[in-house]
Coordinates of C-alpha atoms in Angstrom, one line a residue:
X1200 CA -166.0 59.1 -137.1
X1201 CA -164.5 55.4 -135.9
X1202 CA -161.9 54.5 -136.8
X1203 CA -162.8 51.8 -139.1
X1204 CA -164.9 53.9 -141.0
X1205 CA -160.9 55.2 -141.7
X1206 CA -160.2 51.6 -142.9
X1207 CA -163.5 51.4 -145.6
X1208 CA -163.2 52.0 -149.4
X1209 CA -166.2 53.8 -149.1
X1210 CA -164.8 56.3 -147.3
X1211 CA -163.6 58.6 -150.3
X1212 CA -160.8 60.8 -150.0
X1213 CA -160.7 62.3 -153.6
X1214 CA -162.5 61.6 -157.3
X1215 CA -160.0 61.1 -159.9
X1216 CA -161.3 62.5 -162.9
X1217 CA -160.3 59.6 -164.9
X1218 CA -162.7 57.4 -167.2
X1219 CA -165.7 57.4 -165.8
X1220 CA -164.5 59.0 -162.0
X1221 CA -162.2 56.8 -159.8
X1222 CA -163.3 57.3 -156.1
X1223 CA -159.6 56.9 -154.2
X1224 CA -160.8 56.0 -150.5
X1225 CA -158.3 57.5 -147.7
X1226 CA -157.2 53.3 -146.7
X1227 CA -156.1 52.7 -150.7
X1228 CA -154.2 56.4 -150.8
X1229 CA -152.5 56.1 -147.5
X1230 CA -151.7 52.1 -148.5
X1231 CA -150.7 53.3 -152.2
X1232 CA -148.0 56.3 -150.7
X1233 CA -146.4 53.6 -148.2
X1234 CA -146.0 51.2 -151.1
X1235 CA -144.4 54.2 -153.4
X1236 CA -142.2 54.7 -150.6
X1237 CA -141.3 51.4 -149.7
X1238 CA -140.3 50.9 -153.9
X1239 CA -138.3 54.1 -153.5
X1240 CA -136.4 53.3 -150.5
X1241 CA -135.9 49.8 -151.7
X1242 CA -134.4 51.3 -154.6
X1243 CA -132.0 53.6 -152.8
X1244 CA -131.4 50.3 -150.4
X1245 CA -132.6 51.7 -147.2
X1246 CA -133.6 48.8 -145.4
X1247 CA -136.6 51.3 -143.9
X1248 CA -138.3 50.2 -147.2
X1249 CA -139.4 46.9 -145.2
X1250 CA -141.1 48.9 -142.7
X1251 CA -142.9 50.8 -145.3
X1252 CA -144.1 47.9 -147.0
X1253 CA -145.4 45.8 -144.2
X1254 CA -147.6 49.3 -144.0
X1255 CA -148.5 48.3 -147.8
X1256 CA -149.4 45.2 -147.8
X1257 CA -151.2 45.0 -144.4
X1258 CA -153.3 47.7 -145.7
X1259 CA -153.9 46.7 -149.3
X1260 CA -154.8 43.0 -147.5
X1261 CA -157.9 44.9 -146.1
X1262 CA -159.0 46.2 -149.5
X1263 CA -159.0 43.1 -150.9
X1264 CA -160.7 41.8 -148.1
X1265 CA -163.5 44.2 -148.2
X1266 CA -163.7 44.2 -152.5
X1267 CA -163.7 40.0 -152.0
X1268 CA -160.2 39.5 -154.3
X1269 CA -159.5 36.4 -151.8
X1270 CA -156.7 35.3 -153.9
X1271 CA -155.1 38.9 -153.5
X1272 CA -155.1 38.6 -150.0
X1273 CA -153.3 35.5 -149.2
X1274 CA -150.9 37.0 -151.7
X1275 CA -150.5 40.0 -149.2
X1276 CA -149.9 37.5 -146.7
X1277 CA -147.3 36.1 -148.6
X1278 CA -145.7 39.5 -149.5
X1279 CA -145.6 40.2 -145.5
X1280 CA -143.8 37.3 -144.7
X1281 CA -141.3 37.9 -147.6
X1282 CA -140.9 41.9 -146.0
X1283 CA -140.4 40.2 -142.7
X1284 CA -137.5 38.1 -143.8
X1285 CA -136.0 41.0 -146.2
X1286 CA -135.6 42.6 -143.1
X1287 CA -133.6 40.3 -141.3
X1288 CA -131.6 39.4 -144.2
X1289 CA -131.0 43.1 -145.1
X1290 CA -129.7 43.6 -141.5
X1291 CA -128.4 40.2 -140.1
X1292 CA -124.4 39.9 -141.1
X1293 CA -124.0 38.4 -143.9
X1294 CA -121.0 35.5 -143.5
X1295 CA -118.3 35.3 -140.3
X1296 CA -117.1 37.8 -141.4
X1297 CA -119.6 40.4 -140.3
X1298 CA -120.2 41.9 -143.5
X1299 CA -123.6 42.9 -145.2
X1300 CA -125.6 41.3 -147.5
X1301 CA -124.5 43.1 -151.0
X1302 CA -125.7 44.0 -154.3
X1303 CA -125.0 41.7 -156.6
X1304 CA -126.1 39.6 -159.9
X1305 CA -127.3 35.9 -160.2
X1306 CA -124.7 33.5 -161.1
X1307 CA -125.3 32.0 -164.1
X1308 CA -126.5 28.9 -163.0
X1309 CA -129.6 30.1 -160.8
X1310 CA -130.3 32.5 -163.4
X1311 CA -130.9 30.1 -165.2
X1312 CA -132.8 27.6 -162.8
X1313 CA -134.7 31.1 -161.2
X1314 CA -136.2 31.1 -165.5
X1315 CA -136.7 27.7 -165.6
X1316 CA -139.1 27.4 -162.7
X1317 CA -140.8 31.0 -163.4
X1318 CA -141.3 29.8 -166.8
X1319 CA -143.1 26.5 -165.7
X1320 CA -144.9 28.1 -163.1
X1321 CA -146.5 30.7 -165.1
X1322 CA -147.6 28.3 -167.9
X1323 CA -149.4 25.7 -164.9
X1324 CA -150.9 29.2 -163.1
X1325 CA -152.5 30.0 -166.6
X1326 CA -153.8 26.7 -167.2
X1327 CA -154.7 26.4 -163.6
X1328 CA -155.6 30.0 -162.5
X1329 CA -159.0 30.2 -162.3
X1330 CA -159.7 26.9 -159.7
X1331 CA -155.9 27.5 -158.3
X1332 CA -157.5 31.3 -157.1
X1333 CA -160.4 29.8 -156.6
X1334 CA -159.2 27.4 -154.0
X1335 CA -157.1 30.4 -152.3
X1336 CA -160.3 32.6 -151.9
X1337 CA -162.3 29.6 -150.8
X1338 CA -159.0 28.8 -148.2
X1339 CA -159.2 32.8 -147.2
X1340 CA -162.8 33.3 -146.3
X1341 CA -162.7 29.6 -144.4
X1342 CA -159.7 30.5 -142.2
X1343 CA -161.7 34.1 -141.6
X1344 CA -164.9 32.3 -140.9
X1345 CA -163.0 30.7 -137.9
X1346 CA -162.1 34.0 -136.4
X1347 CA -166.0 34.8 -136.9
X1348 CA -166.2 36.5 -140.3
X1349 CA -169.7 34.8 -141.1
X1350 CA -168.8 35.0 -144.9
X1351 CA -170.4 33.3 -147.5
X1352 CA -168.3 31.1 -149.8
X1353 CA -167.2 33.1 -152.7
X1354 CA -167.4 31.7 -156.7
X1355 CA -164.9 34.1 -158.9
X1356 CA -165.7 35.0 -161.5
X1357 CA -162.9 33.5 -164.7
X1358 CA -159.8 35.3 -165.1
X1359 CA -160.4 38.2 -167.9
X1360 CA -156.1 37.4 -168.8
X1361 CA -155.1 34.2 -167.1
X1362 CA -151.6 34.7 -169.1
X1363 CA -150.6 38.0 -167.9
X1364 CA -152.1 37.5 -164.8
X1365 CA -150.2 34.2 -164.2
X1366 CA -147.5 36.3 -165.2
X1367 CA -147.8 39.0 -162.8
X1368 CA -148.8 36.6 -160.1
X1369 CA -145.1 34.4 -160.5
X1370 CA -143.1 37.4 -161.5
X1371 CA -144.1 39.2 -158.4
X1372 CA -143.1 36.5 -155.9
X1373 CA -139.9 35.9 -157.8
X1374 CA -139.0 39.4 -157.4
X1375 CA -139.8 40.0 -154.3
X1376 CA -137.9 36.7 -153.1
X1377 CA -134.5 38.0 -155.5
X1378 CA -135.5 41.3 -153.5
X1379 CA -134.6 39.7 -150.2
X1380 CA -131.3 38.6 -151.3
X1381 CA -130.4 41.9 -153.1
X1382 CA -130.0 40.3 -156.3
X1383 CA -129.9 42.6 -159.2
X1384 CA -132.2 41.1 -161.8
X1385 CA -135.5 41.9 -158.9
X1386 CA -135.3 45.2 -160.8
X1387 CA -135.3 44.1 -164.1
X1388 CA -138.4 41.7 -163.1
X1389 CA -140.5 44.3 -161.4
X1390 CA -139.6 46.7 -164.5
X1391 CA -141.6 44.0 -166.4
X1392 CA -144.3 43.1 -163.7
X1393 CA -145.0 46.7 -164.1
X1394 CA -145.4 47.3 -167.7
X1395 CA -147.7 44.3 -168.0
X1396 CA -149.9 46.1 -165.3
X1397 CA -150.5 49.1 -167.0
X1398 CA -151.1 47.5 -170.2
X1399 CA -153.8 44.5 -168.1
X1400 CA -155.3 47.6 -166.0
X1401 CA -155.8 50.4 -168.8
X1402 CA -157.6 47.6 -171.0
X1403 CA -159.7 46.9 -167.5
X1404 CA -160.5 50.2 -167.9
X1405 CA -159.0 51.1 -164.3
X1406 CA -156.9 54.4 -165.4
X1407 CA -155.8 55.3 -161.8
X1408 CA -153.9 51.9 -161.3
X1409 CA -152.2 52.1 -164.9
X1410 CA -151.1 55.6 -163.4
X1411 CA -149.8 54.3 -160.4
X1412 CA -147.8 51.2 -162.0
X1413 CA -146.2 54.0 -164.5
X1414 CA -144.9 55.7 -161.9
X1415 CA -143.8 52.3 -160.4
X1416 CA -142.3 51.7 -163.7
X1417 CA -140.3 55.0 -163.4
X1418 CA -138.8 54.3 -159.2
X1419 CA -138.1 50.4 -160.8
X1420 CA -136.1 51.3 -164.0
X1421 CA -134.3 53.9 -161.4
X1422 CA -133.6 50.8 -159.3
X1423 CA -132.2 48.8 -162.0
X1424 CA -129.8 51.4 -163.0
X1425 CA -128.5 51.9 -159.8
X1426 CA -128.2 48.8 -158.0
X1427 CA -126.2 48.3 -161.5
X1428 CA -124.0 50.7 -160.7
X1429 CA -123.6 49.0 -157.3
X1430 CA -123.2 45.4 -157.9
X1431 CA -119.4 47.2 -159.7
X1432 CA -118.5 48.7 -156.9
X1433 CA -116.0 46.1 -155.0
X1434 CA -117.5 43.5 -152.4
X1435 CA -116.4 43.1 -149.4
X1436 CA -118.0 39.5 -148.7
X1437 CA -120.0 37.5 -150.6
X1438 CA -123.5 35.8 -150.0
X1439 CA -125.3 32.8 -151.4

């Protein structure tokens, strides 16, 4: 066997007996595992969690490649950028100092400019989704046909739940940006971004993903409490 045969999601590693069957290929197990871990670790604020999701995302980027969710991909792309700079900022120093970036909550005035621009960007991503994706997946298989992909140019299909989705979509980015910067409230976001999941993928009819985002749910309410606990613990220097 190559190994990209390793690297197709028709190379099944187990049937979940859920719905009608869910064929789990070995590339969406391994990816899935490295995200779980990377959510874990990011949790317990082991900077490892970077490495783990660079795994995750690079891996995930070829499934939606192959499944033709354009719009996914340059999100991956996105999301391994952002795990590229967490790293740095989880490891640089901090301030003159020399201290670490810490835990800590949003002051109250990018709280409240972090709502304000989630909150506008989700309602022009639902009005806007389907030619905004659209113009991503078009964008994707164009900068792939220069490397010589030889795709065809893709037409999606309209979003089944352009609200959530949008919501989802926005959420994630903020989240992972807040990530970044160890800010608190990235808990309390993805805690959201994951209920909403379960809820878009169970009515999608896609059981195995509703099960992974509830135990998602259950590493990212852990988070919450416990970077809690440590934003009360005294600071040692501060960073914007």
């Amino acid at each position: 066997m190559s190994i990209f045969e390793w690297f197709s999601i028709h190379h099944t590693l187990v049937t979940i007996p859920l719905g009608g069957g869910y064929a789990m290929s070995w590339i969406e197990a391994v990816g899935t595992l490295f995200g779980l871990a990377c959510i874990w670790c990011a949790s317990q604020e082991k900077t490892i969690n970077y490495l783990f999701g660079l795994i995750n995302v690079s891996l995930f980027a070829i499934i939606f490649f192959q499944i033709q969710l354009y719009g996914l991909l340059m999100l991956q792309l996105f999301f391994f950028c952002a795990n590229l700079y967490g790293w740095y900022a989880w490891t640089r120093p901090a301030n003159e100092q020399g201290d670490s970036l810490q835990i800590r909550w949003l002051s109250r005035p990018k709280l409240l400019l972090t709502a304000l621009v989630s909150v506008v960007a989700i309602a022009l991503l639902t009005r806007y989704i389907d030619p905004v994706f659209a113009t991503l997946a078009r964008t994707s298989v164009a900068l792939l046909n220069l490397f010589g992909a030889n795709l065809a140019i893709p037409e999606p299909s309209p979003d089944a739940f352009p609200f959530w989705d949008a919501c989802m979509t926005v959420l994630s980015v903020v989240a992972q940006i807040l990530m970044t910067r160890k800010y608190v409230e990235n808990w309390i976001l993805w805690v959201l971004i994951n209920l909403i999941s379960i809820g878009v993928y169970a009515a999608q009819g896609v059981y195995a993903m509703s099960l992974e985002y509830l135990i998602l749910l259950f590493i990212a309410a852990n988070g919450t409490r416990l970077w809690m606990l440590a934003a009360k613990r005294p600071q040692q220097g501060a960073a914007a």
